[in-house]
Amino acid sequence: MDSTIVNSLAMQVLSWLPFYPLISFLLLITLSKRLSWQLASFISVGAVGLSALSSFYLLQSVMVAPDSQLTAVLWQWFNLGEETINVALHLDSLSMVMTLVVSGVGLLIHAYAASYMHSDENFSRFMAYMNLFICAMLLLVLADNLVLLYLGWEGVGLCSFLLIGFWYQQPENALAAKKAFIVTRIGDTFLAIGLFLLFRETGTLTIASLFDGQNITSLHTTSSDSDMPFWIALLLLGGAVGKSAQLPLQTWLPDAMAGPTPVSALIHAATMVTAGVYLIARMQGLFLLTPEVMTLVCWVGALTLLLAGFAALAQRDIKRVLAYSTMSQIGYMMLALGAGAFSAGIMHLMTHAFFKALLFLTAGSIILALHHQQNIFKMGGLFKKLPLISILFFIGIAALIAFPGTSGFVSKEAIIAELYGSATAGPVFWYMAILGAFITSIYSFRLVFITFFGHYRGDEEVHPVKEKLQLVPLIILAALSIAGGLISLDLSAVLIAETGPDTNNAAQMSPESADASWLHAVAIATPFVGAIIAYLLYFPKANSTVRTSNFALSNFFAGGLGFDRLYQVLLVTPFVFLARINKSDLIDQIVNGISWNVTSWHEVFSATQNGQLRWYAAMIGIGLALLLGVIL
């Protein structure tokens, strides 16, 4: 086929790719309960399926040459100074990977969700929100400019609010949704300020224009403040930290487990928490100018992965264990980005999407089988009662702990291998990553031993899930969790090589790391050491019972290391106190005065309209008398 026709067809496919879920959202939210479950499922899953098929079709365009790029300008949006902001979609190898993850894994989650939420009376509304979530995330990763990216960024935040609080009739779910919305707004504010500064300094927010010319690389010299690149990168990092639930804005993610389990899978695997990682990778040209911020990214990632690991050790809710593991794995991705190992970070983002979706969805099947029981101490012995689900869960855990031969092993080892010699990371971060892998292994096997071995401790009879619409996505995700590491990602045309150019040598390897082969041996052995310790501590022994710990340290870990309490004392309580004593301030007085004025006149005029003829005649007479008095 002629190359011009092929390119034109690819442009058409790209133009429609993010909008199938949007059309589905509009249909589902409009027709809502008038749709049968079959028709609503077909519309919702089919729309994401079309996006996934479009992604696989476009993959061939990128596979032809790693530096292949497509840009589809849909329409002119508005003018910003001398720049025209378009609604335009840009596809390169980085956005290709993200699009495949969002639409491909999103399709499997949608298919599972259609079965999981079958009996919910608001099924169509739920699937509509899920479709809108996919649309917003696709706009975010395909955006040609940072304005459209920000639109998708905010759309993702809105959808997470709608889905986390989907069962809003329960107060704790509504509170969790509000918490997620408010905490992520803090990061979004940092991002917005960063974009304002970036536009002021460069005059453009089109991503290609930022990095193709001298706009970014000359910021040090052209800006009125030589530290401006540092501040802009720091603000963008603030946005990434909020959306990806990293320290210190990580507190919303564990509470987000209040949403239905497919929502958890979507947020943790394919959409929201990966947005921050994508933002830093996309803006890597800016971050490479500021080694200090790169090192800060490392600290954020390393501290988050350790904090989340310790918290996961003490959780009793199966979904909260997985939620803290997500924070920990995103921490590894941040470590990779801070060390300059951008490709390794994106690789781990992809493999993490496979095994984390698998873990959450299998957890959902377990919860359904146990009549919505989520406490792992009321489970036990599930390997005998749910053998297929158990094996699928074990595969996800194997990838999570980086067991050799799994996709998680490939991507996590690639990250750890880059840390020791990186100029912006170094040995300290390597040791922290190894400690994180050790803790990951312990809490993962703790979860497995308590949940799947020993005696069943539940009160309800176990009913295994046999729905094919649930099982097929799990089997596909299990296959990807094992073999996903074989997928080759060539991002060299988009992401600068880890060694970087001379002026951007923040991530250059030091010579001493070249012959440190023992590093790999330690990294590979660490999960096995953790498994042995977990076996000694948590594997149910014959004629023994699984005991929960109520030590102060355990409770401290279970509460997320006290961050909620700290923020309550430092921020929420003082704010509420100030709001109460300032409830009668000048602004409020003006607003209340307007309200009083309108209400008073309303009452006066209402009193004159009493329906009595004598009253109206008297008013007319009085009015005429006053008028004659004025005239004469």
XYZ file of C-alpha atoms in Angstrom:
632
model
C 0.000 0.000 0.000
C 1.216 3.498 -0.787
C 3.016 5.099 2.184
C 0.922 8.267 1.872
C -2.298 6.280 2.227
C -0.856 4.319 5.163
C 0.203 7.516 6.908
C -3.179 9.132 6.286
C -4.957 6.080 7.669
C -2.704 6.103 10.754
C -3.545 9.768 11.319
C -7.254 8.994 11.155
C -6.849 6.117 13.597
C -4.855 8.322 15.976
C -7.452 11.093 15.761
C -10.230 8.805 16.997
C -8.250 6.721 19.485
C -9.048 8.581 22.760
C -12.622 9.458 21.809
C -14.269 6.033 21.605
C -14.470 5.883 25.438
C -15.774 9.473 25.470
C -18.615 8.578 23.085
C -19.378 5.536 25.200
C -19.423 7.714 28.331
C -21.979 10.059 26.758
C -24.218 7.179 25.672
C -24.060 5.407 29.022
C -24.606 8.505 31.141
C -27.516 9.647 28.923
C -29.365 6.346 28.606
C -28.237 5.010 31.990
C -30.753 2.566 33.495
C -32.671 2.251 30.235
C -29.816 0.063 28.974
C -29.689 -3.633 29.733
C -26.540 -5.057 31.330
C -25.589 -6.746 28.065
C -25.934 -3.579 25.993
C -24.194 -1.356 28.548
C -21.327 -3.858 28.795
C -21.044 -4.075 25.016
C -20.898 -0.286 24.639
C -18.427 0.240 27.463
C -16.044 -2.655 26.862
C -16.381 -2.309 23.092
C -15.327 1.343 23.189
C -12.149 0.577 25.127
C -11.616 -2.386 22.825
C -11.676 -0.037 19.820
C -9.057 2.156 21.499
C -6.923 -0.914 22.215
C -7.236 -2.136 18.612
C -6.296 1.335 17.376
C -3.238 1.277 19.644
C -2.090 -2.072 18.293
C -2.633 -0.841 14.737
C -0.524 2.247 15.398
C 2.187 0.114 16.989
C 3.336 -0.937 13.559
C 3.930 2.711 12.673
C 6.314 3.076 15.598
C 7.916 -0.325 15.107
C 9.031 0.634 11.610
C 11.511 3.080 13.120
C 11.917 4.062 16.800
C 12.044 7.731 15.851
C 8.718 7.592 13.984
C 6.254 10.202 15.137
C 2.704 11.106 14.243
C 0.922 14.359 15.069
C -2.784 14.770 14.412
C -4.118 18.330 14.773
C -7.857 18.071 15.443
C -8.753 21.713 15.801
C -7.405 25.086 16.941
C -8.213 25.582 20.619
C -7.145 29.141 21.530
C -4.287 31.584 21.241
C -1.853 32.044 24.098
C 0.264 35.080 23.409
C 1.849 34.442 20.047
C 1.349 30.721 20.305
C -1.644 28.791 19.042
C -2.758 26.011 21.329
C -4.290 23.150 19.368
C -6.221 20.100 20.370
C -3.570 17.859 18.859
C -2.433 14.299 19.518
C 1.203 13.279 19.313
C 2.390 9.683 19.069
C 5.995 8.632 19.591
C 7.536 5.557 21.187
C 6.970 6.843 24.758
C 3.309 7.723 24.256
C 2.914 4.453 22.307
C 3.959 2.436 25.352
C 1.648 4.424 27.599
C -1.267 4.142 25.161
C -0.870 0.372 24.950
C -0.782 0.085 28.736
C -3.798 2.351 29.266
C -6.002 0.864 26.549
C -4.761 -2.751 26.685
C -4.749 -3.271 30.448
C -7.775 -0.969 30.683
C -9.683 -3.283 28.305
C -8.997 -6.318 30.510
C -10.061 -4.399 33.621
C -13.245 -3.224 31.874
C -14.152 -6.773 30.866
C -13.600 -7.942 34.436
C -15.555 -4.985 35.821
C -18.563 -5.787 33.625
C -18.897 -9.100 35.429
C -17.834 -7.852 38.879
C -20.434 -5.046 38.936
C -23.175 -7.042 37.181
C -25.657 -6.817 40.056
C -25.074 -3.142 40.879
C -28.170 -1.018 40.250
C -26.017 1.826 38.869
C -23.995 -0.357 36.537
C -24.257 1.962 33.515
C -23.100 4.975 35.536
C -20.137 3.005 36.869
C -19.018 1.894 33.416
C -19.526 5.445 32.109
C -17.095 6.787 34.723
C -14.616 4.038 33.873
C -14.779 5.015 30.187
C -14.265 8.685 31.005
C -11.234 7.697 33.097
C -9.679 5.926 30.101
C -10.438 8.887 27.820
C -8.803 11.367 30.217
C -5.701 9.220 30.616
C -5.349 8.740 26.849
C -5.585 12.513 26.344
C -2.902 12.957 29.003
C -0.388 10.624 27.376
C -1.157 11.621 23.769
C -1.286 15.377 24.316
C 0.772 17.403 21.897
C 1.032 20.274 24.367
C 1.084 20.757 28.118
C -2.304 22.517 28.177
C -4.064 19.450 26.765
C -1.941 17.273 29.030
C -3.182 19.304 31.995
C -6.776 18.874 30.831
C -6.309 15.114 30.843
C -4.484 15.412 34.183
C -7.483 17.119 35.783
C -9.897 14.728 34.071
C -8.095 11.822 35.692
C -8.469 13.524 39.081
C -12.189 14.092 38.521
C -12.795 10.484 37.499
C -10.891 9.135 40.490
C -13.139 11.248 42.736
C -16.275 9.901 41.041
C -15.149 6.287 41.189
C -13.600 6.166 44.657
C -16.832 7.604 46.028
C -19.056 5.550 43.724
C -20.750 3.947 46.723
C -21.124 7.347 48.338
C -24.019 6.218 50.521
C -21.367 4.960 52.948
C -19.785 8.032 54.613
C -16.257 6.586 54.681
C -16.336 6.168 50.894
C -17.380 9.786 50.378
C -14.625 10.924 52.747
C -12.046 8.847 50.879
C -13.117 10.416 47.578
C -12.886 13.940 49.025
C -9.496 13.179 50.523
C -8.139 11.944 47.195
C -9.522 14.994 45.411
C -8.138 17.527 47.908
C -4.678 15.969 48.332
C -4.108 15.602 44.606
C -5.283 19.211 44.108
C -2.214 20.314 46.098
C 0.049 18.646 43.576
C -2.057 19.943 40.686
C -1.580 23.496 41.944
C 2.199 23.043 41.921
C 1.965 21.702 38.383
C -0.162 24.626 37.191
C 2.279 27.193 38.632
C 5.161 25.304 37.043
C 3.474 25.442 33.642
C 2.817 29.188 34.009
C 6.512 29.766 34.748
C 7.548 27.505 31.895
C 5.423 29.453 29.439
C 6.701 32.791 30.753
C 10.309 31.719 30.278
C 10.014 29.846 26.956
C 6.920 31.334 25.296
C 5.566 27.912 24.381
C 3.819 24.942 25.940
C 3.968 22.712 22.880
C 6.116 19.770 23.946
C 7.968 19.383 20.649
C 8.779 23.092 20.549
C 10.110 22.983 24.112
C 12.673 20.312 23.355
C 13.368 20.629 19.637
C 14.725 24.146 19.844
C 16.785 25.983 22.420
C 13.860 26.808 24.691
C 14.718 24.349 27.441
C 18.457 23.918 27.024
C 19.047 27.676 27.074
C 16.880 28.345 30.126
C 19.925 28.812 32.345
C 21.151 31.696 30.214
C 17.976 33.271 28.840
C 16.024 33.353 32.078
C 16.201 36.379 34.335
C 16.811 33.972 37.192
C 19.476 31.312 36.628
C 17.697 29.088 39.166
C 14.459 29.159 37.172
C 14.937 25.629 35.691
C 15.350 24.350 39.254
C 12.115 25.940 40.424
C 10.120 24.811 37.391
C 11.380 21.235 37.712
C 10.626 21.308 41.437
C 7.046 22.442 40.786
C 6.518 19.753 38.173
C 7.862 17.232 40.671
C 5.224 18.509 43.126
C 2.534 17.691 40.582
C 3.966 14.238 39.965
C 4.220 13.517 43.683
C 0.532 14.291 44.224
C -0.800 12.240 41.340
C 1.520 9.276 41.922
C 0.946 9.178 45.700
C 4.556 9.747 46.691
C 5.903 11.273 49.873
C 4.594 13.631 51.282
C 1.264 13.470 49.358
C 0.810 9.713 49.596
C -1.972 9.562 52.169
C -4.900 9.464 49.737
C -4.013 6.184 48.023
C -4.668 3.627 50.820
C -8.042 5.231 51.562
C -8.907 5.083 47.861
C -9.473 1.360 48.394
C -13.020 2.391 49.354
C -13.909 2.231 45.661
C -14.956 -0.992 43.902
C -12.019 -3.330 43.251
C -11.915 -2.764 39.438
C -11.444 0.940 40.223
C -8.475 0.088 42.402
C -6.995 -1.954 39.567
C -7.529 0.877 37.093
C -6.033 3.549 39.361
C -3.060 1.457 40.448
C -2.200 -0.313 37.224
C -3.192 1.565 34.109
C -4.035 5.151 34.882
C -3.742 7.670 37.673
C -0.623 6.798 39.667
C 1.423 6.331 36.508
C 0.670 9.897 35.379
C 3.383 11.426 37.569
C 5.990 8.999 36.276
C 4.984 9.779 32.701
C 5.168 13.536 33.338
C 8.768 13.376 34.595
C 9.797 11.067 31.757
C 8.149 13.354 29.191
C 9.861 16.421 30.693
C 13.211 14.706 31.166
C 15.000 17.392 29.150
C 14.113 19.875 31.885
C 14.966 17.556 34.776
C 18.377 16.726 33.305
C 19.233 20.425 33.582
C 18.770 20.250 37.344
C 20.765 17.438 38.985
C 19.619 18.672 42.400
C 15.986 17.958 41.505
C 16.988 14.601 40.010
C 18.529 13.661 43.347
C 15.408 14.905 45.107
C 13.345 12.621 42.860
C 15.551 9.765 44.079
C 14.956 10.688 47.710
C 11.201 10.904 47.160
C 11.161 7.488 45.515
C 13.481 5.791 48.012
C 11.756 7.111 51.124
C 8.311 6.314 49.719
C 9.212 2.753 48.840
C 10.550 2.142 52.364
C 7.660 3.910 54.082
C 5.095 1.987 52.039
C 6.924 -1.272 52.640
C 6.869 -0.859 56.417
C 3.176 0.114 56.289
C 2.317 -2.938 54.159
C 3.878 -5.201 56.796
C 1.103 -4.387 59.271
C -2.025 -4.199 57.089
C -4.957 -6.540 57.599
C -7.019 -5.565 54.543
C -5.880 -7.418 51.420
C -6.495 -4.364 49.220
C -4.565 -2.032 51.511
C -1.540 -4.356 51.353
C -1.668 -4.079 47.572
C -2.200 -0.314 47.773
C 0.960 0.176 49.808
C 2.814 -2.114 47.419
C 1.773 0.215 44.591
C 3.265 3.191 46.418
C 6.431 1.177 46.906
C 6.700 0.154 43.245
C 6.018 3.697 42.041
C 8.886 4.614 44.382
C 11.155 2.329 42.333
C 10.034 4.106 39.174
C 10.841 7.466 40.754
C 14.246 6.127 41.774
C 14.878 5.125 38.173
C 13.857 8.543 36.852
C 15.998 10.344 39.415
C 18.966 8.173 38.523
C 18.530 8.970 34.853
C 17.395 5.422 34.015
C 14.282 6.653 32.217
C 13.816 3.595 30.008
C 14.080 1.257 33.004
C 11.493 3.345 34.844
C 9.023 3.159 31.944
C 9.720 -0.562 31.597
C 8.803 -1.073 35.251
C 5.688 1.053 34.748
C 4.588 -1.368 32.023
C 5.350 -4.610 33.871
C 3.870 -3.209 37.078
C 0.626 -2.547 35.192
C 0.469 -6.239 34.268
C 1.083 -7.776 37.675
C -0.662 -5.128 39.762
C -3.846 -5.410 37.678
C -3.603 -9.179 38.118
C -3.169 -8.876 41.892
C -6.066 -6.472 42.365
C -8.458 -8.400 40.151
C -7.640 -11.744 41.761
C -8.101 -10.037 45.134
C -11.502 -8.909 43.857
C -12.423 -12.510 43.005
C -11.328 -13.598 46.481
C -13.419 -10.854 48.067
C -16.465 -11.904 46.035
C -15.948 -15.557 46.916
C -15.789 -14.632 50.621
C -18.894 -12.408 50.541
C -16.950 -9.106 50.547
C -14.602 -10.115 53.335
C -11.295 -8.204 52.982
C -9.595 -9.026 56.304
C -6.789 -11.496 55.603
C -6.999 -12.784 59.187
C -10.505 -14.033 58.388
C -9.297 -15.933 55.349
C -6.702 -18.735 55.351
C -6.582 -22.055 53.516
C -7.766 -20.518 50.251
C -5.221 -22.438 48.180
C -7.360 -25.562 48.632
C -10.687 -23.787 48.171
C -9.705 -21.456 45.268
C -6.802 -23.235 43.521
C -6.956 -21.407 40.168
C -7.341 -17.946 41.708
C -4.565 -18.786 44.174
C -2.143 -19.788 41.417
C -2.929 -16.604 39.488
C -2.337 -14.560 42.643
C 0.977 -16.347 43.238
C 2.094 -15.383 39.725
C 1.354 -11.737 40.499
C 3.251 -11.966 43.782
C 6.210 -13.597 42.022
C 6.404 -10.661 39.625
C 5.995 -8.187 42.487
C 8.989 -9.561 44.404
C 11.035 -9.784 41.174
C 11.260 -13.566 41.143
C 13.670 -14.589 38.356
C 11.876 -15.360 35.122
C 9.026 -12.931 35.676
C 8.473 -9.535 34.086
C 8.975 -7.807 37.431
C 12.434 -9.315 37.711
C 13.493 -7.867 34.362
C 12.316 -4.320 35.045
C 13.230 -4.052 38.729
C 16.714 -5.476 38.193
C 17.216 -2.982 35.380
C 16.455 -0.168 37.831
C 18.628 -1.477 40.666
C 21.517 -2.058 38.264
C 21.519 1.629 37.323
C 21.420 3.097 40.814
C 24.866 2.330 42.209
C 26.833 4.188 39.568
C 24.461 7.037 38.852
C 25.796 10.503 39.653
C 22.374 11.613 40.894
C 21.695 8.429 42.869
C 24.683 6.380 44.039
C 25.351 3.603 46.569
C 23.049 4.974 49.280
C 20.029 4.676 47.006
C 21.157 1.231 45.844
C 21.161 0.007 49.453
C 17.744 1.587 50.031
C 16.386 -0.176 46.936
C 17.767 -3.498 48.172
C 16.187 -2.915 51.585
C 12.921 -2.109 49.803
C 13.124 -5.392 47.863
C 13.751 -7.231 51.131
C 10.682 -5.680 52.789
C 8.599 -6.280 49.655
C 9.400 -9.955 49.841
C 8.463 -10.169 53.524
C 5.080 -8.442 53.250
C 4.242 -10.288 50.029
C 4.881 -13.720 51.542
C 3.137 -12.639 54.762
C 0.074 -11.940 52.627
C 0.383 -15.287 50.831
C 0.970 -17.399 53.940
C -1.835 -15.846 55.997
C -4.358 -15.809 53.150
C -3.784 -19.067 51.317
C -2.330 -21.524 53.844
C -3.381 -22.976 57.183
C -7.016 -23.373 58.140
C -9.894 -21.338 56.787
C -10.880 -18.796 59.456
C -13.902 -17.210 57.821
C -17.513 -17.458 58.928
C -19.062 -17.640 55.475
C -18.913 -20.499 53.011
C -16.529 -19.922 50.106
C -18.165 -19.647 46.684
C -15.551 -19.814 43.908
C -15.984 -17.385 41.042
C -16.511 -19.224 37.746
C -17.465 -16.350 35.436
C -15.433 -16.551 32.225
C -15.608 -12.778 31.870
C -13.592 -12.581 35.089
C -11.252 -15.499 34.544
C -10.109 -14.777 30.984
C -8.660 -11.298 31.797
C -6.871 -12.806 34.800
C -5.243 -15.531 32.698
C -4.092 -13.009 30.083
C -2.659 -10.745 32.794
C -0.894 -13.737 34.371
C 0.746 -14.544 31.037
C 1.857 -10.923 30.677
C 3.150 -10.883 34.267
C 5.460 -13.741 33.365
C 6.432 -12.927 29.785
C 5.956 -9.148 29.737
C 9.647 -8.627 30.371
C 10.380 -9.993 26.918
C 8.687 -6.993 25.318
C 11.441 -4.825 23.907
C 11.101 -1.077 24.411
C 13.267 1.152 22.258
C 12.726 4.629 23.668
C 16.076 6.007 22.569
C 14.507 8.443 20.117
C 12.444 10.091 22.878
C 14.388 9.536 26.067
C 17.977 10.691 26.152
C 20.408 7.877 26.866
C 21.201 7.367 30.540
C 24.749 8.652 30.095
C 23.357 11.905 28.692
C 25.111 14.620 26.751
C 28.038 16.494 28.232
C 25.902 19.363 29.458
C 23.352 17.000 30.921
C 25.665 14.502 32.554
C 23.646 14.210 35.726
C 23.191 10.511 35.264
C 26.609 9.415 34.093
C 27.891 6.152 35.456
C 30.940 6.209 37.670
C 33.818 3.887 36.757
C 33.729 2.049 40.091
C 30.358 0.526 39.265
C 31.553 -1.156 36.093
C 33.019 -4.250 37.786
C 30.583 -4.496 40.705
C 29.128 -7.835 39.643
C 28.321 -8.702 43.266
C 25.598 -6.078 43.137
C 23.486 -8.269 40.864
C 23.985 -11.343 43.034
C 22.819 -9.454 46.127
C 19.836 -8.002 44.284
C 18.740 -11.439 43.043
C 19.227 -13.151 46.418
C 17.420 -10.527 48.500
C 13.813 -11.646 47.773
C 14.692 -15.220 48.741
C 16.091 -14.084 52.089
C 12.882 -12.155 52.693
C 10.808 -15.223 51.793
C 12.670 -17.357 54.344
C 12.121 -14.804 57.105
C 8.440 -14.465 56.190
C 8.098 -18.251 56.320
C 9.583 -18.386 59.806
C 7.352 -15.574 61.032
C 4.020 -16.074 59.294
C 3.629 -19.553 57.799
C 0.823 -21.240 59.772
C 2.191 -24.115 61.826
C 0.228 -27.284 62.553
C -2.307 -26.873 65.363
C -1.481 -23.188 65.704
C -3.582 -20.120 65.058
C -2.665 -16.973 63.190
C -2.423 -14.149 65.683
C -2.757 -10.494 64.979
C -0.232 -8.129 66.478
C -1.300 -5.201 68.640
C 2.132 -3.833 69.436
C 2.480 -0.067 69.318
C 4.975 -0.276 66.457
C 2.648 -2.525 64.473
C -0.239 -0.124 64.984
C 2.041 2.741 63.971
C 2.894 0.970 60.719
C -0.751 -0.004 60.147
C -1.716 3.661 60.357
C 0.645 4.619 57.552
C 3.418 5.760 59.942
C 1.272 8.506 61.409
C 1.103 10.856 58.436
C -2.668 11.280 58.653
C -2.377 12.191 62.321
C 0.520 14.548 61.604
C -1.383 16.390 58.865
C -4.466 16.524 61.075
C -2.467 18.272 63.819
C -0.340 20.525 61.611
C -2.820 21.492 58.894
C -6.436 20.443 59.296
C -6.997 21.418 62.940
C -5.393 24.894 62.652
C -7.296 25.534 59.411
C -10.637 24.564 60.962
C -9.829 26.711 64.015
C -8.999 29.753 61.883
C -12.077 29.203 59.737
C -14.316 29.179 62.795
C -12.930 32.331 64.381
C -12.922 34.080 61.010
C -16.409 33.035 59.938
C -17.634 36.667 60.322
C -14.893 38.395 58.381
C -15.420 41.362 56.016
C -15.913 39.243 52.917
C -18.567 37.171 54.633
C -20.252 40.363 55.895
C -20.504 41.731 52.344
C -21.967 38.479 51.061
C -24.387 38.250 53.986
C -25.362 41.926 53.487
C -26.284 41.299 49.858
C -28.327 38.306 50.906
C -30.108 40.317 53.638
C -30.864 43.171 51.206
C -32.364 40.872 48.580
C -34.366 38.930 51.150
C -35.745 42.103 52.736
C -36.955 43.599 49.455
C -38.424 40.242 48.527
C -40.481 40.255 51.717
C -41.625 43.870 51.140
C -42.803 43.259 47.608
C -44.378 39.944 48.573
C -46.402 41.726 51.250
C -47.848 44.108 48.640
C -49.075 41.225 46.511
C -51.695 39.904 48.940
C -54.591 39.473 46.451
C -56.930 42.007 48.212
C -58.700 44.431 45.813
C -59.080 47.157 48.461
C -55.375 47.123 49.097
C -54.548 47.471 45.385
C -57.120 50.319 44.975
C -55.691 52.113 48.003
C -52.145 51.791 46.627
C -53.272 53.188 43.264
C -54.954 56.131 45.029
C -51.892 56.829 47.146
C -49.676 56.635 44.091
C -51.848 59.062 42.133
C -51.927 61.486 45.077
C -48.129 61.396 45.341
C -47.779 61.898 41.590
C -50.164 64.879 41.541
C -48.380 66.342 44.533
C -45.080 66.173 42.690
C -46.528 67.625 39.457
C -48.646 70.395 40.980
